[in-house]
Short mmCIF file of C-alpha atoms in Angstrom, two decimals:
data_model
loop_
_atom_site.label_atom_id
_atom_site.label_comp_id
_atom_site.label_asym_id
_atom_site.label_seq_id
_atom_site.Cartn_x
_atom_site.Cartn_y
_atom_site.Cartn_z
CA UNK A 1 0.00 0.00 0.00
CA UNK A 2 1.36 3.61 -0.99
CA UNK A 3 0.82 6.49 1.41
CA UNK A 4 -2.38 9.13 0.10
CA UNK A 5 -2.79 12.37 1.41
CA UNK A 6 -5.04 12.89 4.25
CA UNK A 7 -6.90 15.28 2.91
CA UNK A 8 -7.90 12.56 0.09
CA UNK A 9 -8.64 10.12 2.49
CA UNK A 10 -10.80 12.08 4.81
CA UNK A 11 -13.12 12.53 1.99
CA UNK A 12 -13.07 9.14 0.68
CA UNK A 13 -14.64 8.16 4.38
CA UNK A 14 -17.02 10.93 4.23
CA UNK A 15 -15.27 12.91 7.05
CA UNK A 16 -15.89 15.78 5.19
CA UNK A 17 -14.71 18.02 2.01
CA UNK A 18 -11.03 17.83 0.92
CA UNK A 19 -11.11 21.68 1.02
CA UNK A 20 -12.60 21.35 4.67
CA UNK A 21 -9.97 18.63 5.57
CA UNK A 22 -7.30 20.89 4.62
CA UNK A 23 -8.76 23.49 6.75
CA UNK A 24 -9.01 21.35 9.58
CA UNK A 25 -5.84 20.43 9.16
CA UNK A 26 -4.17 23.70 9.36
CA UNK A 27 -6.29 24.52 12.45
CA UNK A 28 -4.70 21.13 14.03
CA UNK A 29 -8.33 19.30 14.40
CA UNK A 30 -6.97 15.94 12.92
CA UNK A 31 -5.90 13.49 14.34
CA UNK A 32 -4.22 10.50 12.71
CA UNK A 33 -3.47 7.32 14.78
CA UNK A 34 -4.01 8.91 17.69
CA UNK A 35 -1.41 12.17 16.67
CA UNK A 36 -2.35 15.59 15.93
CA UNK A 37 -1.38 16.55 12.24
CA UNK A 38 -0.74 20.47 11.08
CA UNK A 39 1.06 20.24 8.10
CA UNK A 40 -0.73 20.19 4.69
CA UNK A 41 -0.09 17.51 1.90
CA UNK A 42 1.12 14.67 4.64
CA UNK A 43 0.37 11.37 4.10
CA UNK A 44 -0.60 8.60 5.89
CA UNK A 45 -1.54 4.79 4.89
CA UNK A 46 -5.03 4.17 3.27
CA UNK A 47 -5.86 1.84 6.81
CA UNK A 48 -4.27 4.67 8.89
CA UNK A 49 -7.28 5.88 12.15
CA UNK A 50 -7.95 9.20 11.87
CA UNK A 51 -10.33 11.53 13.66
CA UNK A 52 -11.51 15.03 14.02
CA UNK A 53 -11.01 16.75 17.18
CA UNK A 54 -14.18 18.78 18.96
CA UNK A 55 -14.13 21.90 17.51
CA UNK A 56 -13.96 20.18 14.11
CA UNK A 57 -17.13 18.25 14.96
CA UNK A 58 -19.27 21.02 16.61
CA UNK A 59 -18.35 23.23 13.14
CA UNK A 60 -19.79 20.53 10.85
CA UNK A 61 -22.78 20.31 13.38
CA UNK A 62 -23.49 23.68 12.84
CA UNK A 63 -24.01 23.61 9.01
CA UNK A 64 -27.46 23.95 7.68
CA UNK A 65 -28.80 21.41 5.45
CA UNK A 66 -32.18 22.99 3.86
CA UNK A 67 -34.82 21.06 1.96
CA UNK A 68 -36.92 23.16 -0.38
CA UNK A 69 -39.77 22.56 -2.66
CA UNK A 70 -38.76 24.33 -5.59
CA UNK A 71 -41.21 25.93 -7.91
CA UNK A 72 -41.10 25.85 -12.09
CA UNK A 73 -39.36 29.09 -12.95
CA UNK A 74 -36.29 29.15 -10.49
CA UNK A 75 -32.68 27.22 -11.68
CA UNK A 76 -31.08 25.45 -9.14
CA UNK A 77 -27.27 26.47 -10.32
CA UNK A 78 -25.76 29.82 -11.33
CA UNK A 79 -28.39 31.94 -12.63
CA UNK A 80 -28.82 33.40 -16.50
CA UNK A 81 -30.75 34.70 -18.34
CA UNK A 82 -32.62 36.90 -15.81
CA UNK A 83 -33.93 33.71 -14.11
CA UNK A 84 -33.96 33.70 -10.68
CA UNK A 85 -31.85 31.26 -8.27
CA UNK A 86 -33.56 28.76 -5.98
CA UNK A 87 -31.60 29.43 -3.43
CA UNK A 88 -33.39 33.06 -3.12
CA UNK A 89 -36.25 31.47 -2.03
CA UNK A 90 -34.40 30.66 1.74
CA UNK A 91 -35.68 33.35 3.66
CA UNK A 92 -36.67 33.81 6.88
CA UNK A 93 -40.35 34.23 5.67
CA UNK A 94 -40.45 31.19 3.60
CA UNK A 95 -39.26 28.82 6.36
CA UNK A 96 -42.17 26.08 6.66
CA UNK A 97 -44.27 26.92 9.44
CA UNK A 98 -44.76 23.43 10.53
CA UNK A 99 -40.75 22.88 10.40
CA UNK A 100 -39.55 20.37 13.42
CA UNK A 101 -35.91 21.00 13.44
CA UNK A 102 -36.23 23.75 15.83
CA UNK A 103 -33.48 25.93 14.34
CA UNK A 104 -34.06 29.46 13.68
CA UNK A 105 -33.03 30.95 10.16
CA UNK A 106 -29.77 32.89 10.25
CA UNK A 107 -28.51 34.49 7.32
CA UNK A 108 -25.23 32.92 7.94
CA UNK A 109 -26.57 29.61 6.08
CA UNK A 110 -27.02 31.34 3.46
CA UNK A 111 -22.70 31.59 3.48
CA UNK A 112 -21.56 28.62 1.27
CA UNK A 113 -24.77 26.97 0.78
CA UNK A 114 -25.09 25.01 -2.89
CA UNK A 115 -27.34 22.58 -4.18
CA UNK A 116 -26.44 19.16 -4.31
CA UNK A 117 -28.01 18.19 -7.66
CA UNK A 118 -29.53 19.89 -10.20
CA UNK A 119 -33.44 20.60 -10.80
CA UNK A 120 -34.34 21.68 -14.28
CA UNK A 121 -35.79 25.31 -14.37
CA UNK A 122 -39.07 23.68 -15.84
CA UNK A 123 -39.21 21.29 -13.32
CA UNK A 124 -40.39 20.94 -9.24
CA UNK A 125 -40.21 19.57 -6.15
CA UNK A 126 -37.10 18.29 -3.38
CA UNK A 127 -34.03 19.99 -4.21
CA UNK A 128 -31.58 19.73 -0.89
CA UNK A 129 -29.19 22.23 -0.38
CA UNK A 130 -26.03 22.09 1.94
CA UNK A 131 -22.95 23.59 3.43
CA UNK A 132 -21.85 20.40 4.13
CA UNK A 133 -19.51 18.65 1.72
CA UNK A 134 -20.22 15.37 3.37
CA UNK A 135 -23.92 15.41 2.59
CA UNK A 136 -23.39 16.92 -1.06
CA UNK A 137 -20.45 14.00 -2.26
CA UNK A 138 -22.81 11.16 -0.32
CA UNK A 139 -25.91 12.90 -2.98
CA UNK A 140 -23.51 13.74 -6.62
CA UNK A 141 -20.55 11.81 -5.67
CA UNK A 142 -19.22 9.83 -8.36
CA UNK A 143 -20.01 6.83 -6.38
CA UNK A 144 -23.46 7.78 -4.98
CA UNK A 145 -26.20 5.29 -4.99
CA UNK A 146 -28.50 7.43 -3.53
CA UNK A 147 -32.15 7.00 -4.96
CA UNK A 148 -33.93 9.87 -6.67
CA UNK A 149 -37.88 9.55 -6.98
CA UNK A 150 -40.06 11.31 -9.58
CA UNK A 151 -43.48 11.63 -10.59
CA UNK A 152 -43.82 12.55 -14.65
CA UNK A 153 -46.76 13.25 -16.61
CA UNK A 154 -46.32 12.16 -19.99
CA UNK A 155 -47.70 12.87 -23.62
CA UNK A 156 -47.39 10.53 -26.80
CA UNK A 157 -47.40 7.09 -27.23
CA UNK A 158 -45.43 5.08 -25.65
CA UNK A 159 -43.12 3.09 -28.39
CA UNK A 160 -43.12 -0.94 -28.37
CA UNK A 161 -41.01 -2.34 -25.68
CA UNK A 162 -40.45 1.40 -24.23
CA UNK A 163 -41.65 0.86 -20.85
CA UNK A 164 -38.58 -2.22 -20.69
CA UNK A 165 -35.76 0.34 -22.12
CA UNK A 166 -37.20 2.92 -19.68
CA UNK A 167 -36.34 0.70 -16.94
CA UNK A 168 -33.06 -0.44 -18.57
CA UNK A 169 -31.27 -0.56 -22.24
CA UNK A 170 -31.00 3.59 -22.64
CA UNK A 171 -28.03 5.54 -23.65
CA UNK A 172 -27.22 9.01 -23.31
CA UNK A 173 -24.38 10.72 -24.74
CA UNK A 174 -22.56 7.29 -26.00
CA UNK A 175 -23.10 6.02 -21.99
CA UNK A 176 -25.64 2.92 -21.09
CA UNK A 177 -27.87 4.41 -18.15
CA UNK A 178 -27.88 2.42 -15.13
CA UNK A 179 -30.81 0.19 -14.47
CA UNK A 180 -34.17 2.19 -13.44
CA UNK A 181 -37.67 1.66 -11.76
CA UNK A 182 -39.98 3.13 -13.83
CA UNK A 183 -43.89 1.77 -13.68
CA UNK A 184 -46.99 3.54 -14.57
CA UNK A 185 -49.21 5.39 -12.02
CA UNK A 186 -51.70 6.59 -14.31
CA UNK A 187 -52.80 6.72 -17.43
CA UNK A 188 -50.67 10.00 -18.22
CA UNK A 189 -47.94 10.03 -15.30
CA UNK A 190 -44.94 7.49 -14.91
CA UNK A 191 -43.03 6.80 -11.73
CA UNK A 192 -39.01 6.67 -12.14
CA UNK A 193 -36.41 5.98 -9.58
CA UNK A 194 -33.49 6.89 -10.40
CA UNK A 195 -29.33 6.65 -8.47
CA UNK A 196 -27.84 8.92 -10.93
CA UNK A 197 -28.13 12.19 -12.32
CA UNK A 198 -27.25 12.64 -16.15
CA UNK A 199 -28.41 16.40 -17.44
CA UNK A 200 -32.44 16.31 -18.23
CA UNK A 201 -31.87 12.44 -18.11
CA UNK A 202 -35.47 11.42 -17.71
CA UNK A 203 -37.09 13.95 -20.27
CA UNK A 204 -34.52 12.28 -22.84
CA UNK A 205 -35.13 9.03 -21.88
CA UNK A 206 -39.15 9.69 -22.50
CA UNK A 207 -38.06 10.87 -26.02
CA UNK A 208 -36.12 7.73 -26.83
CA UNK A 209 -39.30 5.87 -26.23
CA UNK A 210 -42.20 8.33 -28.00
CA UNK A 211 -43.20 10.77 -24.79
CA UNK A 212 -42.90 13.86 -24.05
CA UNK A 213 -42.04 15.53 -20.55
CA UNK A 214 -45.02 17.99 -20.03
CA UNK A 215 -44.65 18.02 -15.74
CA UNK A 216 -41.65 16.76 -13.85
CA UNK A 217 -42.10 16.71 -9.93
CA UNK A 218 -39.18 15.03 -7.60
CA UNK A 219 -40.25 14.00 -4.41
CA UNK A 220 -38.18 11.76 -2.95
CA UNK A 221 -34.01 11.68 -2.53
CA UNK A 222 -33.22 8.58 -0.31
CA UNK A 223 -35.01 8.14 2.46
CA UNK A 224 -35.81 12.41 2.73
CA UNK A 225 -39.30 12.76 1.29
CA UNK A 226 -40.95 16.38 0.27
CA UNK A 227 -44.10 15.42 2.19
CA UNK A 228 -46.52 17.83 2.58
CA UNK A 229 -43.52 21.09 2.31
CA UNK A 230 -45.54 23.59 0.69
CA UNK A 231 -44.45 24.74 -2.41
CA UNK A 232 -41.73 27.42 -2.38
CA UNK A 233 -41.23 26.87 1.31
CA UNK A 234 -38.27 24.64 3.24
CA UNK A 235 -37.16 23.01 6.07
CA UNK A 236 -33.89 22.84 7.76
CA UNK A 237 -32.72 18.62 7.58
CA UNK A 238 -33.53 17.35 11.51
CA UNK A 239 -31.01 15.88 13.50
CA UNK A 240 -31.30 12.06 12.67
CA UNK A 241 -32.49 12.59 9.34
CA UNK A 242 -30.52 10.69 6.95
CA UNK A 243 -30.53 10.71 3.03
#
């Protein structure tokens, strides 16, 4: 085995961000079998123990985690075009009334907070948003298997064999998709599951097979569901959630 930098392997583990390890680091909040480490770029074996002193914990405690029911109209990423930024929508008056992670909105989780995925302008519903690194690499890591549920209503006629390719046989870009869950749940509006994330993957999918996108509504991501989170309102993640 060949030494890796501890910065890498923190985030490999989940600790947390390589650009938060580093930080850590510097501040001397790691320790590595059992010894304190300040210098940036060391090494250490791929089985070495490491651990994050107190004040390294209580800082990743404090980051806010927001679920929000995004409305058509708003982009999840950098803004263009004139079109307005989800995130805008995290505001003290938009909080959920009914919200049970009794934290009060403060403006400084606003500082650093990004979307971990993306949520097509002309679609709606969960979109999670997070200062922590740890939360957004276990959602859009390269090797997340996180599940992403979505209710679509559909137009067209559905091609022979397309409900099979739907659920796997698709290629986007050159790439086979992974294997789906996609099933009917009405006449007009399919159910997909999804555990990955390709740009406007399930309205090009529906073209492959004869159908056309006209609503797009996520509601699940893991085991976080958007529930009855009214629409343009969110939540702070509660303490024991998990995704």
């Amino acid at each position: 085995m060949e030494p890796v930098r501890i910065s890498k392997l923190m985030a490999q583990r989940g600790l947390c961000s390589r650009r938060e390890a580093d930080a850590y680091i510097e501040r001397g909040w790691v320790r590595v079998d059992g010894q304190i480490v300040k210098e940036l770029g060391t090494k250490a074996m791929p089985n070495a123990r490491i651990s994050l002193e107190r004040q390294a914990a209580r800082r990743q405690t404090d980051k806010a985690t927001i679920i929000l029911n995004k409305p058509v109209g708003y982009v999840s990423h950098q803004a263009d075009h004139g079109y307005r930024l989800a995130a805008s929508l995290i505001r003290a008056d938009t909080q959920f009334h009914a919200d049970r992670a009794r934290r009060v909105f403060d403006p400084a989780h606003l500082r650093g907070l990004a979307p971990a995925g993306r949520l097509d302008i002309d679609s709606q519903g969960l979109l999670v948003l997070t200062q922590d690194g740890r939360i957004a690499r276990q959602l859009i890591g390269d090797d997340s298997g996180i599940e992403k549920e979505y209710l679509v209503r559909v137009e067209g006629r559905l091609s022979s064999g397309g409900l099979a390719q739907l659920n796997h046989g698709l290629m986007l870009d050159g790439q086979a998709l992974r294997p789906a869950k996609v099933r009917w749940q009405n006449e007009d509006q399919l159910q997909f599951i999804l555990n990955e994330g390709r740009k406007r993957q399930i309205r090009r999918m529906c073209e492959q097979v004869g159908l056309k996108v006209v609503g797009l509504k996520r509601v699940r991501m893991g085991q976080i569901v958007l529930g009855d989170l009214p629409m343009g309102q969110w939540r702070y993640l509660r303490e024991g959630e998990r995704f």
